[in-house]
PDB file of C-alpha atoms in Angstrom:
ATOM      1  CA  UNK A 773     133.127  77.818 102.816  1.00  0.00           C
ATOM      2  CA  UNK A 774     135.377  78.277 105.500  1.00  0.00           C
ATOM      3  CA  UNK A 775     138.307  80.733 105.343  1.00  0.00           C
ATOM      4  CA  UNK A 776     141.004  78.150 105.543  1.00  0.00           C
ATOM      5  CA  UNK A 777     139.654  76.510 102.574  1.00  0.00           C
ATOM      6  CA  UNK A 778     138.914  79.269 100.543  1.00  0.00           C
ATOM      7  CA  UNK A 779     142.088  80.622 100.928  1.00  0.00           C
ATOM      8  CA  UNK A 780     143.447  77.194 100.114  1.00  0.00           C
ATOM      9  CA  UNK A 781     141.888  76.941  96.740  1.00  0.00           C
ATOM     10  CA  UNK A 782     142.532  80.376  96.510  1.00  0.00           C
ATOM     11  CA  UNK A 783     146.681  79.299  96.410  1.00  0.00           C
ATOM     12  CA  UNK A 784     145.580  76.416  94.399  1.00  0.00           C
ATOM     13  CA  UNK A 785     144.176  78.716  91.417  1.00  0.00           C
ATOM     14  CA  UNK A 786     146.157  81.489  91.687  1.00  0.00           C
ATOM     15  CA  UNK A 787     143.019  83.649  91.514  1.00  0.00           C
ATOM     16  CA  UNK A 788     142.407  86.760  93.560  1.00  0.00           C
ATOM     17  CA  UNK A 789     139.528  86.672  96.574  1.00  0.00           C
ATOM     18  CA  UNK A 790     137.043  88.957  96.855  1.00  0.00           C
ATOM     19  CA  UNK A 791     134.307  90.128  99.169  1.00  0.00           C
ATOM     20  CA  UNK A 792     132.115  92.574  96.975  1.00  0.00           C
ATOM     21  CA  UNK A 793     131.493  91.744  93.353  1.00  0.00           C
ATOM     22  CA  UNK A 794     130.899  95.632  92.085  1.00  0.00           C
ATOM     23  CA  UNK A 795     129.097  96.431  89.172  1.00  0.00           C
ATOM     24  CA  UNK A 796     128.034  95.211  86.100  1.00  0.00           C
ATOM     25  CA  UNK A 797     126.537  97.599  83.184  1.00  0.00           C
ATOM     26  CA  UNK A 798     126.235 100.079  86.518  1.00  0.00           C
ATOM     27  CA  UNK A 799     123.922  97.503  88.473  1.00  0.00           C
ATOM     28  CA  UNK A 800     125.519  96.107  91.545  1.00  0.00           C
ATOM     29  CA  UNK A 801     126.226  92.586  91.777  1.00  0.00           C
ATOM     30  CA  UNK A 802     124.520  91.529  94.760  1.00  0.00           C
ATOM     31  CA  UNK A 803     125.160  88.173  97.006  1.00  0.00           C
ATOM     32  CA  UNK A 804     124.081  89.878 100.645  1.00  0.00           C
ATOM     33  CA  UNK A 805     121.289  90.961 101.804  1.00  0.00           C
ATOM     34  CA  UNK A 806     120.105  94.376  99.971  1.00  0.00           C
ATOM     35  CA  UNK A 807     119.799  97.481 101.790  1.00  0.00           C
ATOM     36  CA  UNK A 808     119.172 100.875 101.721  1.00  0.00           C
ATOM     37  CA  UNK A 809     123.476 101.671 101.629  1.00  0.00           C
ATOM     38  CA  UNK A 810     123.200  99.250  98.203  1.00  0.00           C
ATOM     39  CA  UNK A 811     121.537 101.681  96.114  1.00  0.00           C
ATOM     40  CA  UNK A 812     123.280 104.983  98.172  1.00  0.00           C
ATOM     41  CA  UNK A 813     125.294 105.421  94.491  1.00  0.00           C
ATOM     42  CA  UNK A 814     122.475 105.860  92.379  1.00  0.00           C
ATOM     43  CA  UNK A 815     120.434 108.088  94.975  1.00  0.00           C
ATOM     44  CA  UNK A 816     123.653 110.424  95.659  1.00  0.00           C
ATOM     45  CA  UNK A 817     123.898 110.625  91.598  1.00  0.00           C
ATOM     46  CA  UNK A 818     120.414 111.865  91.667  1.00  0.00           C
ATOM     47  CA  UNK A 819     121.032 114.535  94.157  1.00  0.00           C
ATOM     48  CA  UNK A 820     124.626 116.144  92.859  1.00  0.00           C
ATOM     49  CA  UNK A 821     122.566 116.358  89.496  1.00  0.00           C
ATOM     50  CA  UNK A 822     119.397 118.305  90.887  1.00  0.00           C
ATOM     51  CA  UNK A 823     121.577 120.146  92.800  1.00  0.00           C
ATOM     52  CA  UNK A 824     123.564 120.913  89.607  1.00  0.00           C
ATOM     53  CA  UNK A 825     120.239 122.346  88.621  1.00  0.00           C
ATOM     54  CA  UNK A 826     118.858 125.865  90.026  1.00  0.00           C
ATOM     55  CA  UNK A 827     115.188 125.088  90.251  1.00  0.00           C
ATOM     56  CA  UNK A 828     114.157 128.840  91.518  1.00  0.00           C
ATOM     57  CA  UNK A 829     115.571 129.945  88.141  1.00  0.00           C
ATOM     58  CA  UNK A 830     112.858 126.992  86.071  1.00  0.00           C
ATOM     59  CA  UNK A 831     109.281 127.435  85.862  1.00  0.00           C
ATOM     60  CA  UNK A 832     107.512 124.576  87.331  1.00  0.00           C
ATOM     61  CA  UNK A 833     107.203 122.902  83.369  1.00  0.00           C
ATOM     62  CA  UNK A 834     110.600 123.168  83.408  1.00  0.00           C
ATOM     63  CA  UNK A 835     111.615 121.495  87.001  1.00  0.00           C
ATOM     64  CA  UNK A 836     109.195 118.965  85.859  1.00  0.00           C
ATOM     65  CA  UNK A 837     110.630 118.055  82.908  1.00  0.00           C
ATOM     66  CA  UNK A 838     114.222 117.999  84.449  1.00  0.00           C
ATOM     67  CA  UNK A 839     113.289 115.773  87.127  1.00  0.00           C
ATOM     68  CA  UNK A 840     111.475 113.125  84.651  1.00  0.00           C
ATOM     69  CA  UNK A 841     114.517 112.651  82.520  1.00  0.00           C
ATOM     70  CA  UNK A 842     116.789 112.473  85.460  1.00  0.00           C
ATOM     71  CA  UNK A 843     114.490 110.108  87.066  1.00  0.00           C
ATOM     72  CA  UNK A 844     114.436 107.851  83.617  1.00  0.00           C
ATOM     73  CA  UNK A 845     117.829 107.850  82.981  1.00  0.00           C
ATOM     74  CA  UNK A 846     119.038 107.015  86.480  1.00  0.00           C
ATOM     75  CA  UNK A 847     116.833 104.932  88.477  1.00  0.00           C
ATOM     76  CA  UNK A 848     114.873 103.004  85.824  1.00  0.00           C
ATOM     77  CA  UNK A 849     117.752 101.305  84.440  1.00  0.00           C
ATOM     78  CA  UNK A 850     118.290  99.841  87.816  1.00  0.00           C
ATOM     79  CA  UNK A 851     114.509  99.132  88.536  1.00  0.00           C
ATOM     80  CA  UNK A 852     114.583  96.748  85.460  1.00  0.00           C
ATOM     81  CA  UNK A 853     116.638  94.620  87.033  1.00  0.00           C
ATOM     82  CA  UNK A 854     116.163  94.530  90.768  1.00  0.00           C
ATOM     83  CA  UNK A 855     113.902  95.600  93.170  1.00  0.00           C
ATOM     84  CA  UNK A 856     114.221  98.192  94.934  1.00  0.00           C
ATOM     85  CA  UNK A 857     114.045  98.735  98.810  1.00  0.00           C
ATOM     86  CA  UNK A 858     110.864 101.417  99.592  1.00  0.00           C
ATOM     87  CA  UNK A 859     113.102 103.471 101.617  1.00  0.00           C
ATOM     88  CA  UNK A 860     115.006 103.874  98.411  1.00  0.00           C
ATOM     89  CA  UNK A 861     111.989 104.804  96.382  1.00  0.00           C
ATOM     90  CA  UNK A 862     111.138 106.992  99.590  1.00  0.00           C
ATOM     91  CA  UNK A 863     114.526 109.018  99.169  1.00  0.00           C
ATOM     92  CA  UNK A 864     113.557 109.227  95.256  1.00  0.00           C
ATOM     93  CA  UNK A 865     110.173 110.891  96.011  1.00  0.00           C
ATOM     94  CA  UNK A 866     111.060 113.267  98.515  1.00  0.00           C
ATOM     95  CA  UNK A 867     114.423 114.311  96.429  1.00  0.00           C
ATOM     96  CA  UNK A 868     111.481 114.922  93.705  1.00  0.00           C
ATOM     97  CA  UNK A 869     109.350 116.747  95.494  1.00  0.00           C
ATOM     98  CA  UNK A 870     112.120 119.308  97.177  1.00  0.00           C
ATOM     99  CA  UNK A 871     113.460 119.868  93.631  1.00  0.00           C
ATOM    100  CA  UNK A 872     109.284 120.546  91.546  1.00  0.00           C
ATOM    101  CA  UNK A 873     108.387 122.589  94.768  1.00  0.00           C
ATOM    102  CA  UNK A 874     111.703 124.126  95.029  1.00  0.00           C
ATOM    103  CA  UNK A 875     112.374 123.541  98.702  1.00  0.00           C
ATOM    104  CA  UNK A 876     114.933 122.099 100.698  1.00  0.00           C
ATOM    105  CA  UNK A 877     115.285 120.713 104.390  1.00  0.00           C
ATOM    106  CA  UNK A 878     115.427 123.933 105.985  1.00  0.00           C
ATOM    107  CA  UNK A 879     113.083 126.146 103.410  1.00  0.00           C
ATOM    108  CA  UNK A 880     109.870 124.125 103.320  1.00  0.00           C
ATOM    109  CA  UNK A 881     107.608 124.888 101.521  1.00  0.00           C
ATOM    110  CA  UNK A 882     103.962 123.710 100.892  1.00  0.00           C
ATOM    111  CA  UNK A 883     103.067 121.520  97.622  1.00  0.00           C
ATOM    112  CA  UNK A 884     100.048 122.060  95.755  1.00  0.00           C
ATOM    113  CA  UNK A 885      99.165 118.565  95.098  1.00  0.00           C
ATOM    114  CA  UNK A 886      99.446 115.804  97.665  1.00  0.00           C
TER     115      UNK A 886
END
């Protein structure tokens, strides 16, 4: 629909015009193409919350066990309803990975199981 028109019928209705739909029940609404900055929210949410988290302090059980319930509450819920992109589930790994094996981008360290 051109611009002219929408904002046309936009007078007509009296009802407000917008470009990005938000969320519903914390999914996005999506009508564009779906990137990687569509599920940014949900992958920063992860992140502050591991980082919340000092793994060197948890056995590995523990960092386990953390991550799991993290990774249920957060990122399933979203999963059920849309696919995700595999850089996304890329991002999801790795965060996973730094937080069991307790490293970070500048402390690597080497995990046990590949």
């Amino acid at each position: 629909m051109e611009s002219n028109s929408k904002r046309k019928l936009n007078n007509l209705l009296g009802v407000n015009m917008v470009e990005d739909l938000d969320k519903y029940l914390g999914v996005p609404l999506i009508h564009f193409r779906v990137s990687k900055q569509t599920f940014q929210a949900p992958v920063d949410r992860m992140k502050n919350k591991l980082n919340s988290w000092i793994s060197s302090k948890l056995p590995l059980a523990g960092r386990i066990t953390v991550m799991q319930s993290l990774l249920e509450n957060i990122s399933s819920y979203i999963m059920q309803s849309m696919m995700l992109p595999n850089t996304v589930h890329n991002d999801i790994d790795k965060i996973c990975r730094h937080f069991i094996w307790d490293s970070s981008e500048n402390d690597r360290k080497i995990s046990l199981v590949p």
